PDB file of C-alpha atoms in Angstrom:
ATOM      1  CA  UNK A 768     200.790 156.229 134.457  1.00  0.00           C
ATOM      2  CA  UNK A 769     202.233 158.743 136.604  1.00  0.00           C
ATOM      3  CA  UNK A 770     201.215 160.449 139.586  1.00  0.00           C
ATOM      4  CA  UNK A 771     203.178 163.021 139.191  1.00  0.00           C
ATOM      5  CA  UNK A 772     201.550 164.950 136.239  1.00  0.00           C
ATOM      6  CA  UNK A 773     203.238 167.748 134.295  1.00  0.00           C
ATOM      7  CA  UNK A 774     200.777 170.500 133.001  1.00  0.00           C
ATOM      8  CA  UNK A 775     201.442 172.754 130.188  1.00  0.00           C
ATOM      9  CA  UNK A 776     200.252 176.074 130.034  1.00  0.00           C
ATOM     10  CA  UNK A 777     198.280 176.722 127.144  1.00  0.00           C
ATOM     11  CA  UNK A 778     200.068 180.126 126.388  1.00  0.00           C
ATOM     12  CA  UNK A 779     203.442 179.148 126.064  1.00  0.00           C
ATOM     13  CA  UNK A 780     205.205 178.312 122.751  1.00  0.00           C
ATOM     14  CA  UNK A 781     205.441 175.310 121.091  1.00  0.00           C
ATOM     15  CA  UNK A 782     209.289 175.904 121.287  1.00  0.00           C
ATOM     16  CA  UNK A 783     208.948 176.482 125.133  1.00  0.00           C
ATOM     17  CA  UNK A 784     206.901 173.464 125.751  1.00  0.00           C
ATOM     18  CA  UNK A 785     209.711 170.953 123.874  1.00  0.00           C
ATOM     19  CA  UNK A 786     212.534 172.646 125.738  1.00  0.00           C
ATOM     20  CA  UNK A 787     211.140 173.195 129.382  1.00  0.00           C
ATOM     21  CA  UNK A 788     208.858 170.743 129.476  1.00  0.00           C
ATOM     22  CA  UNK A 789     209.223 167.667 127.220  1.00  0.00           C
ATOM     23  CA  UNK A 790     213.109 167.404 126.835  1.00  0.00           C
ATOM     24  CA  UNK A 791     212.927 167.229 130.990  1.00  0.00           C
ATOM     25  CA  UNK A 792     210.121 165.238 131.477  1.00  0.00           C
ATOM     26  CA  UNK A 793     209.516 162.970 128.579  1.00  0.00           C
ATOM     27  CA  UNK A 794     205.836 161.679 127.892  1.00  0.00           C
ATOM     28  CA  UNK A 795     203.702 161.092 124.992  1.00  0.00           C
ATOM     29  CA  UNK A 796     201.089 163.606 125.723  1.00  0.00           C
ATOM     30  CA  UNK A 797     200.585 166.538 128.503  1.00  0.00           C
ATOM     31  CA  UNK A 798     197.119 167.799 130.024  1.00  0.00           C
ATOM     32  CA  UNK A 799     197.088 171.322 129.206  1.00  0.00           C
ATOM     33  CA  UNK A 800     196.040 174.334 131.552  1.00  0.00           C
ATOM     34  CA  UNK A 801     194.519 177.856 131.462  1.00  0.00           C
ATOM     35  CA  UNK A 802     195.203 179.163 134.464  1.00  0.00           C
ATOM     36  CA  UNK A 803     194.485 176.368 137.170  1.00  0.00           C
ATOM     37  CA  UNK A 804     191.830 174.970 134.759  1.00  0.00           C
ATOM     38  CA  UNK A 805     192.195 171.703 132.914  1.00  0.00           C
ATOM     39  CA  UNK A 806     191.771 172.881 128.874  1.00  0.00           C
ATOM     40  CA  UNK A 807     192.894 169.726 126.916  1.00  0.00           C
ATOM     41  CA  UNK A 808     195.485 167.769 125.942  1.00  0.00           C
ATOM     42  CA  UNK A 809     198.608 168.187 123.674  1.00  0.00           C
ATOM     43  CA  UNK A 810     200.579 165.352 122.125  1.00  0.00           C
ATOM     44  CA  UNK A 811     203.869 165.156 120.670  1.00  0.00           C
ATOM     45  CA  UNK A 812     202.698 163.921 117.474  1.00  0.00           C
ATOM     46  CA  UNK A 813     200.564 167.559 117.263  1.00  0.00           C
ATOM     47  CA  UNK A 814     203.733 169.053 117.944  1.00  0.00           C
ATOM     48  CA  UNK A 815     205.862 167.328 115.182  1.00  0.00           C
ATOM     49  CA  UNK A 816     203.050 168.830 112.621  1.00  0.00           C
ATOM     50  CA  UNK A 817     203.889 172.249 113.045  1.00  0.00           C
ATOM     51  CA  UNK A 818     206.930 172.869 110.731  1.00  0.00           C
ATOM     52  CA  UNK A 819     209.927 173.416 113.107  1.00  0.00           C
ATOM     53  CA  UNK A 820     210.927 176.977 112.159  1.00  0.00           C
ATOM     54  CA  UNK A 821     207.114 178.079 113.470  1.00  0.00           C
ATOM     55  CA  UNK A 822     207.320 176.233 116.885  1.00  0.00           C
ATOM     56  CA  UNK A 823     208.645 179.741 118.412  1.00  0.00           C
ATOM     57  CA  UNK A 824     205.704 181.894 117.577  1.00  0.00           C
ATOM     58  CA  UNK A 825     202.885 179.143 117.580  1.00  0.00           C
ATOM     59  CA  UNK A 826     201.203 178.819 121.188  1.00  0.00           C
ATOM     60  CA  UNK A 827     200.417 175.262 122.918  1.00  0.00           C
ATOM     61  CA  UNK A 828     196.683 176.490 122.715  1.00  0.00           C
ATOM     62  CA  UNK A 829     196.363 176.620 118.734  1.00  0.00           C
ATOM     63  CA  UNK A 830     197.381 172.961 118.297  1.00  0.00           C
ATOM     64  CA  UNK A 831     196.328 171.003 121.467  1.00  0.00           C
ATOM     65  CA  UNK A 832     192.614 169.236 121.473  1.00  0.00           C
ATOM     66  CA  UNK A 833     190.457 170.843 123.595  1.00  0.00           C
ATOM     67  CA  UNK A 834     188.733 169.305 126.500  1.00  0.00           C
ATOM     68  CA  UNK A 835     185.393 169.294 124.863  1.00  0.00           C
ATOM     69  CA  UNK A 836     186.264 167.007 122.116  1.00  0.00           C
ATOM     70  CA  UNK A 837     188.055 164.431 124.404  1.00  0.00           C
ATOM     71  CA  UNK A 838     185.677 161.736 125.501  1.00  0.00           C
ATOM     72  CA  UNK A 839     185.239 162.504 129.314  1.00  0.00           C
ATOM     73  CA  UNK A 840     185.979 159.801 132.101  1.00  0.00           C
ATOM     74  CA  UNK A 841     185.097 160.041 135.804  1.00  0.00           C
ATOM     75  CA  UNK A 842     186.766 158.265 138.902  1.00  0.00           C
ATOM     76  CA  UNK A 843     183.528 156.240 139.129  1.00  0.00           C
ATOM     77  CA  UNK A 844     183.624 154.700 135.380  1.00  0.00           C
ATOM     78  CA  UNK A 845     184.780 150.897 135.051  1.00  0.00           C
ATOM     79  CA  UNK A 846     188.642 150.987 133.665  1.00  0.00           C
ATOM     80  CA  UNK A 847     188.034 148.172 131.521  1.00  0.00           C
ATOM     81  CA  UNK A 848     184.622 150.101 130.023  1.00  0.00           C
ATOM     82  CA  UNK A 849     186.740 153.113 129.549  1.00  0.00           C
ATOM     83  CA  UNK A 850     189.633 151.066 127.809  1.00  0.00           C
ATOM     84  CA  UNK A 851     186.925 149.092 125.626  1.00  0.00           C
ATOM     85  CA  UNK A 852     185.399 152.698 124.804  1.00  0.00           C
ATOM     86  CA  UNK A 853     188.956 154.026 123.531  1.00  0.00           C
ATOM     87  CA  UNK A 854     189.376 151.155 121.601  1.00  0.00           C
ATOM     88  CA  UNK A 855     186.106 150.851 119.978  1.00  0.00           C
ATOM     89  CA  UNK A 856     186.138 154.774 118.825  1.00  0.00           C
ATOM     90  CA  UNK A 857     189.542 154.975 118.642  1.00  0.00           C
ATOM     91  CA  UNK A 858     190.504 157.201 121.112  1.00  0.00           C
ATOM     92  CA  UNK A 859     194.048 157.550 122.311  1.00  0.00           C
ATOM     93  CA  UNK A 860     193.261 160.276 124.971  1.00  0.00           C
ATOM     94  CA  UNK A 861     190.646 160.675 127.360  1.00  0.00           C
ATOM     95  CA  UNK A 862     189.447 163.769 129.776  1.00  0.00           C
TER      96      UNK A 862
END
């Protein structure tokens, strides 16, 4: 886990995301923002599912997982309980 969070604007193309963010700051998943609001998550596995020739015209918002679909977690949640829930429900990402 990192304290230096790298956000991805929802309006940029997948091509720009990969070139300007993922290649510079390699992580498996990135939080997506609309303005200054958390909007969801995007993973490199989601990007790879889009044909490379379409990256330049495909916005991040079209591929990302919206926050409403991710299991919510609060700072007060017990970390082991969250991990158990992630494993039980087969969730790799949480919000």
